[in-house]
Short mmCIF file of C-alpha atoms and ligand atoms in Angstrom, two decimals:
data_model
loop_
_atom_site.label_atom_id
_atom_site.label_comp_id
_atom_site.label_asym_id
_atom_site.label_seq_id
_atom_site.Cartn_x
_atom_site.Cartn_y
_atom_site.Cartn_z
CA UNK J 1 0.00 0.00 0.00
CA UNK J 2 1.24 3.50 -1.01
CA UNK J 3 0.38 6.49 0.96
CA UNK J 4 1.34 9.84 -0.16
CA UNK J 5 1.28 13.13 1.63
CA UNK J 6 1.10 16.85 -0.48
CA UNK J 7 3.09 18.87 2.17
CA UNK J 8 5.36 18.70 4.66
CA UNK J 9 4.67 22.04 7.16
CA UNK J 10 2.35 21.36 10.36
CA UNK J 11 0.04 19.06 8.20
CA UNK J 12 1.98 17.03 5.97
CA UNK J 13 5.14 16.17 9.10
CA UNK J 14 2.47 15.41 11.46
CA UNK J 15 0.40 13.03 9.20
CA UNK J 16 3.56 11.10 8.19
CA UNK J 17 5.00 10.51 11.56
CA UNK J 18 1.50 9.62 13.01
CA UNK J 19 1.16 7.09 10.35
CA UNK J 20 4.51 5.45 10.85
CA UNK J 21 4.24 5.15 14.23
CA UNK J 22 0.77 3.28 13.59
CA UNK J 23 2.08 1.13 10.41
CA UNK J 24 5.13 -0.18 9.63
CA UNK J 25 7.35 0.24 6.48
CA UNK J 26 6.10 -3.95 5.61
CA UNK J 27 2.72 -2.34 5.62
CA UNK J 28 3.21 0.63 3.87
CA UNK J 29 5.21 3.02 1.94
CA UNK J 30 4.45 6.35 2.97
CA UNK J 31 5.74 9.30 0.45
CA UNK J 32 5.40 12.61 1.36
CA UNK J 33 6.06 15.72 -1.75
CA UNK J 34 6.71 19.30 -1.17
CA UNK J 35 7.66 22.28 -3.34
CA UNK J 36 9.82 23.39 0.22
CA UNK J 37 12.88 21.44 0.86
CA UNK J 38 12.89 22.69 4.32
CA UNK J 39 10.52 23.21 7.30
CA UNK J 40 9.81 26.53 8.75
CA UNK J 41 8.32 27.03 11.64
CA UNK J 42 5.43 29.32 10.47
CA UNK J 43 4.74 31.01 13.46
CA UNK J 44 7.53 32.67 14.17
CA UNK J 45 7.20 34.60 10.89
CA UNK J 46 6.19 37.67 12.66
CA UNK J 47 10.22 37.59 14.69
CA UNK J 48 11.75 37.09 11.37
CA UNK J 49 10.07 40.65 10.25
CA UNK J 50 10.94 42.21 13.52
CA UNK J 51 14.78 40.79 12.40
CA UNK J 52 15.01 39.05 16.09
CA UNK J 53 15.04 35.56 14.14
CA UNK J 54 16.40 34.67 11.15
CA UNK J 55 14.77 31.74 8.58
CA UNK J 56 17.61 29.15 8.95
CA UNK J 57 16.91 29.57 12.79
CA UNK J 58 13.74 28.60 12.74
CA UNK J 59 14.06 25.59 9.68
CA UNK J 60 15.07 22.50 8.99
CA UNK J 61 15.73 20.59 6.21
CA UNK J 62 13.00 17.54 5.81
CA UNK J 63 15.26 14.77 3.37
CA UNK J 64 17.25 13.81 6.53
CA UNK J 65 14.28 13.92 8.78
CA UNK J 66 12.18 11.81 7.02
CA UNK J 67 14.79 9.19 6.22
CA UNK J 68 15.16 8.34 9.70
CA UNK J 69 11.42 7.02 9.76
CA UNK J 70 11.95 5.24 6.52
CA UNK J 71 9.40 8.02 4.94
CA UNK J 72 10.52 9.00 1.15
CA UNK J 73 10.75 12.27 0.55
CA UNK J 74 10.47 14.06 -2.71
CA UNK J 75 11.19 17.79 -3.06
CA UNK J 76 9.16 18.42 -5.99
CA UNK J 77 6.18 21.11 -6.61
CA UNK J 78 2.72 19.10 -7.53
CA UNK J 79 0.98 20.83 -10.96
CA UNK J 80 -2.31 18.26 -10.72
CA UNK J 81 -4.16 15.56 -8.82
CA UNK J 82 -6.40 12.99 -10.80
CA UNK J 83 -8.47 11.50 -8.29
CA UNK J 84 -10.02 8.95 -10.81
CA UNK J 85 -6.62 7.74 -11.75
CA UNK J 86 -4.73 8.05 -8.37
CA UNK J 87 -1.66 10.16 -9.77
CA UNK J 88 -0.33 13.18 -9.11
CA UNK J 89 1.33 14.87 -11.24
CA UNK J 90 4.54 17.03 -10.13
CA UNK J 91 7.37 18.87 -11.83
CA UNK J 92 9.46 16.29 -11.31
CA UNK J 93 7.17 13.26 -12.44
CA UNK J 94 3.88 11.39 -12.11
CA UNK J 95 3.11 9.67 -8.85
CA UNK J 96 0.31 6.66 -8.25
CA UNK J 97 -1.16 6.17 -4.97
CA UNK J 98 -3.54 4.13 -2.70
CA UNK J 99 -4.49 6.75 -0.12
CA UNK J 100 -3.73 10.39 -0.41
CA UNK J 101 -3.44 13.43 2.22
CA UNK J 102 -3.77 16.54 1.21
CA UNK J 103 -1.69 19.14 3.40
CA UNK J 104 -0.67 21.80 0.82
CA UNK J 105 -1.83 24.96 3.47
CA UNK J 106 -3.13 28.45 1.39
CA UNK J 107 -2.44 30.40 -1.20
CA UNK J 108 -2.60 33.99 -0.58
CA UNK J 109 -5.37 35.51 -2.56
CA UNK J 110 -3.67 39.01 -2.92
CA UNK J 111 -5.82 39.58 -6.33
CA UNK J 112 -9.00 40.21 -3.96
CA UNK J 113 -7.74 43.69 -2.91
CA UNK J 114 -6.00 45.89 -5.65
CA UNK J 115 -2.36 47.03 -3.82
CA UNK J 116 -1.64 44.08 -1.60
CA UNK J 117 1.25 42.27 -1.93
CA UNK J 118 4.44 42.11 -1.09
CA UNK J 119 4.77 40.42 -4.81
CA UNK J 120 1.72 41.61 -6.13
CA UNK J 121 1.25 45.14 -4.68
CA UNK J 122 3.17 47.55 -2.23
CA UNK J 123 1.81 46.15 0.80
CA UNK J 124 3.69 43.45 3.03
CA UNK J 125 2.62 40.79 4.59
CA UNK J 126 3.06 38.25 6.70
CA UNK J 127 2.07 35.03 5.25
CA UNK J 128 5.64 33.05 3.92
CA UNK J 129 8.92 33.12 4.59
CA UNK J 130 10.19 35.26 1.63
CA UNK J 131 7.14 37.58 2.80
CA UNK J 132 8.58 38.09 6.08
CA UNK J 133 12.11 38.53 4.85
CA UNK J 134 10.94 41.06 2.61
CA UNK J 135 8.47 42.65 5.72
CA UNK J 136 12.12 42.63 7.61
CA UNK J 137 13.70 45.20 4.62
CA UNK J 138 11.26 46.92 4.41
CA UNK J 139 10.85 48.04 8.30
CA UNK J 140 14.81 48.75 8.06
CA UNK J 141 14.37 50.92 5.28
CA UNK J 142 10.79 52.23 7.10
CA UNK J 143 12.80 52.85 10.40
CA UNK J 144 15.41 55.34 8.49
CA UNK J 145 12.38 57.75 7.67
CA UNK J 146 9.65 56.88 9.80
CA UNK J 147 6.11 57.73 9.41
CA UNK J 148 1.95 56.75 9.80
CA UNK J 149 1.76 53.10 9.83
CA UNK J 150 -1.10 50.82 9.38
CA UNK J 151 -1.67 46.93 10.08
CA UNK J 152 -4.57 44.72 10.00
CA UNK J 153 -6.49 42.24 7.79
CA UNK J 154 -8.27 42.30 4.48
CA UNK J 155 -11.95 41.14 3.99
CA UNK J 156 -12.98 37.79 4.27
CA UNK J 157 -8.94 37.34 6.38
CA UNK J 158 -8.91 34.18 8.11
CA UNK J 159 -5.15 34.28 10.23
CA UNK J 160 -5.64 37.21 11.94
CA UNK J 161 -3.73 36.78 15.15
CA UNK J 162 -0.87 37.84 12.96
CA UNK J 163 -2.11 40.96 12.01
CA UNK J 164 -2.50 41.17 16.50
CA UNK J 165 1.17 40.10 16.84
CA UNK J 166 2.77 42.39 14.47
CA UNK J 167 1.06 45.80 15.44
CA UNK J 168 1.93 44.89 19.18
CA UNK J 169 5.60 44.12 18.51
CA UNK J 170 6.06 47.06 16.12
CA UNK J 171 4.51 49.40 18.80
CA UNK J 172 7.11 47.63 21.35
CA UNK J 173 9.93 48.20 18.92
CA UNK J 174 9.08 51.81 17.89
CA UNK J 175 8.98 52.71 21.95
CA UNK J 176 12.18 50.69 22.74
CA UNK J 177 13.63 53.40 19.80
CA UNK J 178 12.02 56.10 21.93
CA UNK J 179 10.25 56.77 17.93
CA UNK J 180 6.64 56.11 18.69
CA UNK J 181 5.80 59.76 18.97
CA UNK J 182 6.61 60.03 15.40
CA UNK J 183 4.75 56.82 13.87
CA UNK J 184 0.88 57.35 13.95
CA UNK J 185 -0.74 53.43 13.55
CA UNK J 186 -3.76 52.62 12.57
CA UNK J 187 -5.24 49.17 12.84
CA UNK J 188 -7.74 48.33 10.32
CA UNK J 189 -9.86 44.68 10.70
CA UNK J 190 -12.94 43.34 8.95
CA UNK J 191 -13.41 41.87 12.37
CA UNK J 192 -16.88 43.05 13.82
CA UNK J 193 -15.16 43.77 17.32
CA UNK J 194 -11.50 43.53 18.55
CA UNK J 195 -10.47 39.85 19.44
CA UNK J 196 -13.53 38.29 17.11
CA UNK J 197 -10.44 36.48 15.53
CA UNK J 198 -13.37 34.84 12.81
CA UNK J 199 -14.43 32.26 16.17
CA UNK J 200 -17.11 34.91 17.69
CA UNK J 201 -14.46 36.19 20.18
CA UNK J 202 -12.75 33.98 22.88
CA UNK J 203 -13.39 34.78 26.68
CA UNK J 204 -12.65 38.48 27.56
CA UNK J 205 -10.14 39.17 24.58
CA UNK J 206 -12.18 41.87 23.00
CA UNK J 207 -12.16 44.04 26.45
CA UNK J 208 -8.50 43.14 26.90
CA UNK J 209 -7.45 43.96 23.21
CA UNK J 210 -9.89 47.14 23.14
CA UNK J 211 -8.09 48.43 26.39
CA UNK J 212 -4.59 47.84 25.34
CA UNK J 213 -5.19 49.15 21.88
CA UNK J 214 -6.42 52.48 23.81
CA UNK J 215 -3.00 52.26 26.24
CA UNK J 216 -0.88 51.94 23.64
CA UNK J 217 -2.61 55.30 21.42
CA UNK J 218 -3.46 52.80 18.50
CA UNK J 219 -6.52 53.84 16.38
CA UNK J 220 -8.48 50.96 15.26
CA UNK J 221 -11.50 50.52 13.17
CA UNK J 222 -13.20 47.76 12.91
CA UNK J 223 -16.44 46.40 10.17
CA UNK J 224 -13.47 47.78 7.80
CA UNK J 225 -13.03 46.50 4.24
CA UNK J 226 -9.73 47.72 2.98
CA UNK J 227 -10.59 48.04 -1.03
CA UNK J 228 -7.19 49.47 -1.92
CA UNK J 229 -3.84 49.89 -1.02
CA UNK J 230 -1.02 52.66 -2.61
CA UNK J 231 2.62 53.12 -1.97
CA UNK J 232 1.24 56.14 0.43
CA UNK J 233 -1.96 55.08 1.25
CA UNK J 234 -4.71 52.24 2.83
CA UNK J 235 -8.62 53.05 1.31
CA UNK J 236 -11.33 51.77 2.79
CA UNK J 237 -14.99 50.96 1.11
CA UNK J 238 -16.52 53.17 2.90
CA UNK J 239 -14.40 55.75 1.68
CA UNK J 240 -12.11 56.35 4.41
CA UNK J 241 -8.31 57.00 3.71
CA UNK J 242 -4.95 56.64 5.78
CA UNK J 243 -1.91 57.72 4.90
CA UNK J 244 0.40 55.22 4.99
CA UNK J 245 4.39 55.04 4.74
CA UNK J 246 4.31 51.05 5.87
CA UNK J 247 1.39 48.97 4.97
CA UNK J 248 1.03 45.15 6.16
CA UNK J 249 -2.30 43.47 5.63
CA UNK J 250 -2.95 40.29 6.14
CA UNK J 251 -4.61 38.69 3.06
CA UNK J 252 -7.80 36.44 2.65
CA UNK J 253 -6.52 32.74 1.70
CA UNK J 254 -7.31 30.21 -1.08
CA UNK J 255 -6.25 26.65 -1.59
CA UNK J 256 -3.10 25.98 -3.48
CA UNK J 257 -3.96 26.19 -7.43
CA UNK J 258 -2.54 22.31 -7.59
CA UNK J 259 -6.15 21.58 -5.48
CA UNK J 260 -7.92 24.72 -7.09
CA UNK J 261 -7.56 22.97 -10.93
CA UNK J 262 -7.74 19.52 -10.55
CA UNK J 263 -11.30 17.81 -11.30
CA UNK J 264 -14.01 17.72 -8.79
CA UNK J 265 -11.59 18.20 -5.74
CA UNK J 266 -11.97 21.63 -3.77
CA UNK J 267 -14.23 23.55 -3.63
CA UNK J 268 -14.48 27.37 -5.73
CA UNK J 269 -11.83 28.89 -2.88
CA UNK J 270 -9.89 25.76 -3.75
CA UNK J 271 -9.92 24.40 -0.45
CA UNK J 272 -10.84 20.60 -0.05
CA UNK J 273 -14.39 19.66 1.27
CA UNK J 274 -14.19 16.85 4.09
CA UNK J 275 -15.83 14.30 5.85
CA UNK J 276 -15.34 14.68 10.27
CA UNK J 277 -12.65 11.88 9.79
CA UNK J 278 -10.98 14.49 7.46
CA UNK J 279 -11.58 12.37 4.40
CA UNK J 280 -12.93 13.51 0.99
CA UNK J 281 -16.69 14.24 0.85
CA UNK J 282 -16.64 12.32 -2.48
CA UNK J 283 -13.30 10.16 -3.27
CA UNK J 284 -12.91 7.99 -0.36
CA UNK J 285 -9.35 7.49 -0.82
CA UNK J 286 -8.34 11.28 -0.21
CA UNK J 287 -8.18 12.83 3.03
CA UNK J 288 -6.91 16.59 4.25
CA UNK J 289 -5.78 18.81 6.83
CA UNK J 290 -4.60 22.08 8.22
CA UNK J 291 -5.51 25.03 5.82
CA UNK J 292 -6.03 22.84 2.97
CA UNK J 293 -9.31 21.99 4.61
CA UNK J 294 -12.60 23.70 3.73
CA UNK J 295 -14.69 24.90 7.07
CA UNK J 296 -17.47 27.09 7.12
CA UNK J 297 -17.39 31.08 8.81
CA UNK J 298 -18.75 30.53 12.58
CA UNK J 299 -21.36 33.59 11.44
CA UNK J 300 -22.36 36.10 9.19
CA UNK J 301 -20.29 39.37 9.61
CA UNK J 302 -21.21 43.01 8.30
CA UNK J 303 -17.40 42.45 6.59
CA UNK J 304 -16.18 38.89 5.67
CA UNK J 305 -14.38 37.09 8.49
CA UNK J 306 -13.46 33.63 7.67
CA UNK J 307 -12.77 30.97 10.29
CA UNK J 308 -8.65 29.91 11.01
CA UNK J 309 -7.00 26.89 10.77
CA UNK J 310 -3.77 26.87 13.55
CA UNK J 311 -1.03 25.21 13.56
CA UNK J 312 -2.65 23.65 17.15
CA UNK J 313 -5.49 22.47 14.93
CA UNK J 314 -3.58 21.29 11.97
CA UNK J 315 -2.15 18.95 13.87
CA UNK J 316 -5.17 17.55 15.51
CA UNK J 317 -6.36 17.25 12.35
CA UNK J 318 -3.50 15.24 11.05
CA UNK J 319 -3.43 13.02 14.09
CA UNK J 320 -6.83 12.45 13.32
CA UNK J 321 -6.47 11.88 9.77
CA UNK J 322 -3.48 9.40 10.07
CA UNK J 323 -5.05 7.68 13.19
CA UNK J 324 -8.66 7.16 10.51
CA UNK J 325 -6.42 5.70 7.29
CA UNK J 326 -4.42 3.28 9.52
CA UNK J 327 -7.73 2.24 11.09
CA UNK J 328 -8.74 1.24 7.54
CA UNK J 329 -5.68 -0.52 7.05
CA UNK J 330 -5.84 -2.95 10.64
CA UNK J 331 -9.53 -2.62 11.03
CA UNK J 332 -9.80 -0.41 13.84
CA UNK J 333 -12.31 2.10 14.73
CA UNK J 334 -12.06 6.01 13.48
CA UNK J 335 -12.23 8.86 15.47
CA UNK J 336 -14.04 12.36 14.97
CA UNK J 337 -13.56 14.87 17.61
CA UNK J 338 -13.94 19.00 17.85
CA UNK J 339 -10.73 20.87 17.65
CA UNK J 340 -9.83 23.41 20.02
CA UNK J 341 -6.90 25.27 20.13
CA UNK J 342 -4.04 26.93 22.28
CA UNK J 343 -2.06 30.24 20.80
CA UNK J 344 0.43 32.74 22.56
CA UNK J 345 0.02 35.96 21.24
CA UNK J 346 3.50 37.97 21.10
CA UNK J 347 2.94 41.74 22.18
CA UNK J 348 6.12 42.66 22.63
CA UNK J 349 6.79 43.41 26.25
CA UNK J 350 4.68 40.07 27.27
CA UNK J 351 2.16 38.09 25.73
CA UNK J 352 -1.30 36.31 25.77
CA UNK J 353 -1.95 32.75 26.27
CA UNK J 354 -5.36 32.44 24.41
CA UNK J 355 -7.40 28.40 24.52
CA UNK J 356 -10.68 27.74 23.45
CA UNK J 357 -11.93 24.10 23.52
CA UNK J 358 -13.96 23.27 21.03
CA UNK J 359 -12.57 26.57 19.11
CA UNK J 360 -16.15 26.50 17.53
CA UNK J 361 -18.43 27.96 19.77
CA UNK J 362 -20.09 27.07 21.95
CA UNK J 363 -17.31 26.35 24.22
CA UNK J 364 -16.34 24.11 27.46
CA UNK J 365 -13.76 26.42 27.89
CA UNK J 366 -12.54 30.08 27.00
CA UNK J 367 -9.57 31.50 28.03
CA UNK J 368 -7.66 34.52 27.44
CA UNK J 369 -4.33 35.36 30.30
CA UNK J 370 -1.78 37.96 29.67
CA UNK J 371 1.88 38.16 31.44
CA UNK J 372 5.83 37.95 30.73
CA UNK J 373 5.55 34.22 31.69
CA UNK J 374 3.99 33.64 27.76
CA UNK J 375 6.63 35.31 26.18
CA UNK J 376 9.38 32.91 27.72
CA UNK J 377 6.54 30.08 27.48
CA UNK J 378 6.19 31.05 23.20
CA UNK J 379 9.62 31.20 22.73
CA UNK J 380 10.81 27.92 24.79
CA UNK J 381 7.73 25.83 22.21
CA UNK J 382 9.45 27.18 19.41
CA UNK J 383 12.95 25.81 19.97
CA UNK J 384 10.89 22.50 21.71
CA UNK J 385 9.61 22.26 17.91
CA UNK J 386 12.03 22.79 16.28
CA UNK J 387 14.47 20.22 18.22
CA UNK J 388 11.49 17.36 18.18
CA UNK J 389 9.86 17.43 14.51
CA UNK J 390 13.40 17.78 13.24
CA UNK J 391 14.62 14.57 15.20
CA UNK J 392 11.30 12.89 13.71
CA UNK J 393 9.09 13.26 16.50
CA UNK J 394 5.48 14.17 17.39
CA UNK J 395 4.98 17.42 19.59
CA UNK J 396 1.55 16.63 19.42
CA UNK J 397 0.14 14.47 22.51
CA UNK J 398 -2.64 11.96 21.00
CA UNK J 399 -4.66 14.67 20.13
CA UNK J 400 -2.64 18.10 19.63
CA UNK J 401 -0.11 20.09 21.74
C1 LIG V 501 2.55 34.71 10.52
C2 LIG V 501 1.82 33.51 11.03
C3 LIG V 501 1.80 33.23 12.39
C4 LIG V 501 1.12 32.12 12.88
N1 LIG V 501 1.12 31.86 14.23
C5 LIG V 501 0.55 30.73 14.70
C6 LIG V 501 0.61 30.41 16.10
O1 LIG V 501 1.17 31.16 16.89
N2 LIG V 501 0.03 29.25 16.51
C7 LIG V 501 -0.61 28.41 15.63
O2 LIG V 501 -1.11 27.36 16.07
N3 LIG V 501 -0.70 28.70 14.32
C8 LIG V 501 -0.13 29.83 13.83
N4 LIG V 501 -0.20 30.13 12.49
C9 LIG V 501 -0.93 29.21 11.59
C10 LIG V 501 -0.05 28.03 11.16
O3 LIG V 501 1.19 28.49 10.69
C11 LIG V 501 -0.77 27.25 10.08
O4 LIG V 501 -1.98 26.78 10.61
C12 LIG V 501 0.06 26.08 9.61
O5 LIG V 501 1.24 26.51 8.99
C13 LIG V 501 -0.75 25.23 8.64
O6 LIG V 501 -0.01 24.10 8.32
P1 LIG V 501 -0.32 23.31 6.96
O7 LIG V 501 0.55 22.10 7.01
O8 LIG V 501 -1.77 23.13 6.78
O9 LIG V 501 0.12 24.30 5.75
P2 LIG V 501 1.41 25.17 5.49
O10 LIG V 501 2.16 25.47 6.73
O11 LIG V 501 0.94 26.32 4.66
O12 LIG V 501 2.34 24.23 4.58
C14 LIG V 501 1.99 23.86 3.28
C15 LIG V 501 2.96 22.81 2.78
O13 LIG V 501 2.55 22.41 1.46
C16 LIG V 501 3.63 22.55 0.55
N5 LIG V 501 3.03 22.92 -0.75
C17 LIG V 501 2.19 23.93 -1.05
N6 LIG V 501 1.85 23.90 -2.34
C18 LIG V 501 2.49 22.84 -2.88
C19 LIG V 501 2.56 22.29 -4.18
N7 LIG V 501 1.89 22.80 -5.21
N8 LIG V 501 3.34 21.21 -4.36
C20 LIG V 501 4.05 20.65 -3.34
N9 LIG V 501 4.01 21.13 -2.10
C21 LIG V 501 3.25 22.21 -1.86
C22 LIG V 501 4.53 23.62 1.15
O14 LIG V 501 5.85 23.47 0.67
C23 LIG V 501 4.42 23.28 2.66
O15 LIG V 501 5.29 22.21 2.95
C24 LIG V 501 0.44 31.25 11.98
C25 LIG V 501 0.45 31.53 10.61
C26 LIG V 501 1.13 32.65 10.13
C27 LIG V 501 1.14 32.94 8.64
#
């Protein structure tokens, strides 16, 4: 039997190890492609545009990794799936397979607002590692000649905690420089309220956020659909306009183009539509997680808010997903469980620990605590990570971190 995983970030890693540990290289060959030779750990994208990280800090390289499991890897970007054949089709060749996980994460969908970028407009963003390396120059060169600033999220955004992150840290930086006085920010969200974060809000995050927003002299308007962004300005729909020497909005997503043009398997964002054991609604043998996966908005917004996929989640989902095809394989039972999720949120000076369980309300539990004790907390998980994937272990516990 041939398993092959599209992806190797949060997803595609987690999914392969899970499966190993469950089934044996006698019972099946598990192949895992990816257009990135390396893995980055994503969420610490925001330190790499600060400059406090760099990318070979936070990355490792996935041949040597996988080889210890006896998982083939194959660095190679994937052009087409054809579910009715069971191939996909790379740059680098055609590959059959029995089962299939999808774990190929977003695309950013930068053509939805005219001026974002950092590729496709003058905005920056946050969303990739060459994104955050070119978020990093551009601050340098931004620092030199300050001026107003604005951060936030673009209509129908879905990782917005990012968007949180960066305006906190830049505020931190900018009064560390003793420069704040000369860099008016503006924080623009189509979030109906502070802390919605596309989940309905979690615990008392919207009175926290609301009041440290105010302490810290940042304007912020939310219900706000950024429609276009300039070299020198952000526009709203509504008609409102900010000047704007550095711009960094975070961008709605869509699934890879890979998923987006092959037959009959996402859906018209190009994310894949699954079953709760994360397998394909219609071809059995296909299964996905992390952002590749298509979920629903928790409710209707004046402005688009769509609902995030975490690396916490992602890897529940994989956990799940691997745990569901090996059960196939020695006729177990599946599982099907609500994810919930854990994030730190960097501020700068400290940070917030922020859990909801399930993260789809309603909830068991919502909770939202600020102190220094995060900060030292977010960055001890990172190099944790980093030191267990890239021996070819599991952070996740059964059932996520
Ligand atoms: C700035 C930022 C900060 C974040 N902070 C946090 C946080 O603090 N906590 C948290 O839980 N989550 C956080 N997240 C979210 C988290 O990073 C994502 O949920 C996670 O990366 C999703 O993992 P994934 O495996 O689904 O996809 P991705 O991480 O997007 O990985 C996609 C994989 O697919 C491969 N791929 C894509 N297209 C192709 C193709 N055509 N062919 C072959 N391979 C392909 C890529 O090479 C990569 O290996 C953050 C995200 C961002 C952007």
């Amino acid at each position: 039997m041939k398993i092959l995983i599209l992806g190797a970030s949060f997803g595609g890693i987690t999914t392969a190890y899970e499966l190993r540990k469950r089934l044996s290289p006698r019972q099946c060959e598990i192949m895992v492609i990816a257009k990135d030779p390396r893995f980055t750990f994503i969420p610490s994208l925001p330190w790499v545009a600060l400059g406090s990280r760099s990318l070979d800090q936070i990355s490792f390289d996935l041949a040597g990794t996988f080889d210890r499991k006896e998982i083939e890897f194959v660095h190679a970007g994937v052009t087409r799936i054809e579910p009715e054949s069971r191939q996909v089709l790379t740059d680098a060749g055609q590959y059959p397979y029995d089962v299939l996980v999808i774990a190929t994460g977003h695309r950013s969908a930068n053509e939805a607002v005219p001026g974002l970028g950092p590729f496709d407009g003058p905005a920056h963003s946050l969303m990739s590692p060459p994104e955050a390396e070119e978020a990093r120059e551009a601050l340098r060169t931004f620092l030199d000649a300050p001026g107003p600033m604005v951060m936030g999220c673009a209509p129908g955004a879905s990782c917005i905690g990012p968007a949180y992150e960066f305006v906190f840290q830049v505020d931190y930086l900018l009064r560390r420089r003793r420069m704040r006085h000369r860099v008016p920010i503006a924080f623009v969200t189509p979030e109906p309220f502070l802390g919605h974060f596309g989940v309905g809000g979690i615990g008392k995050a919207r009175q926290f956020l609301e009041g440290e927003f105010e302490q810290r002299d940042i304007r912020y308007f939310t219900s706000a659909a950024v429609s276009k962004i300039t070299g020198s300005a952000v526009e709203l729909a509504d008609g409102a306009t900010f000047e704007s020497a550095f711009s960094l909005i975070i961008p709605p997503l869509a699934g890879v183009k890979a998923i987006a043009e092959s037959p009959d398997l996402g859906n018209p964002k190009g994310f894949v539509p699954v079953d709760e054991n994360y397998r394909h609604q219609t071809f059995s043998d296909i299964y996905a997680v992390g952002v590749a996966v298509a979920f629903p908005p928790v409710d209707e917004t004046p402005v688009p808010v769509n609902f995030p996929k975490t690396g916490h989640m992602t890897e529940q989902m994989a956990a799940m997903a691997a745990h569901n095809i090996a059960a196939e394989v020695l006729g177990d039972g599946k599982i099907a469980r609500p994810l919930h999720a854990e994030c730190i949120l960097d501020m700068g000076d400290r940070a917030a620990l922020i859990k909801a369980d399930p993260f789809r309300p309603p909830r068991n539990v919502a909770r939202f605590s600020e102190g220094r004790r995060w900060l030292w907390a977010k960055k001890a998980f990172e190099r944790y990570y980093l030191w267990k994937t890239g021996r070819g272990k599991t952070v996740a516990g059964e059932w996520g971190w």
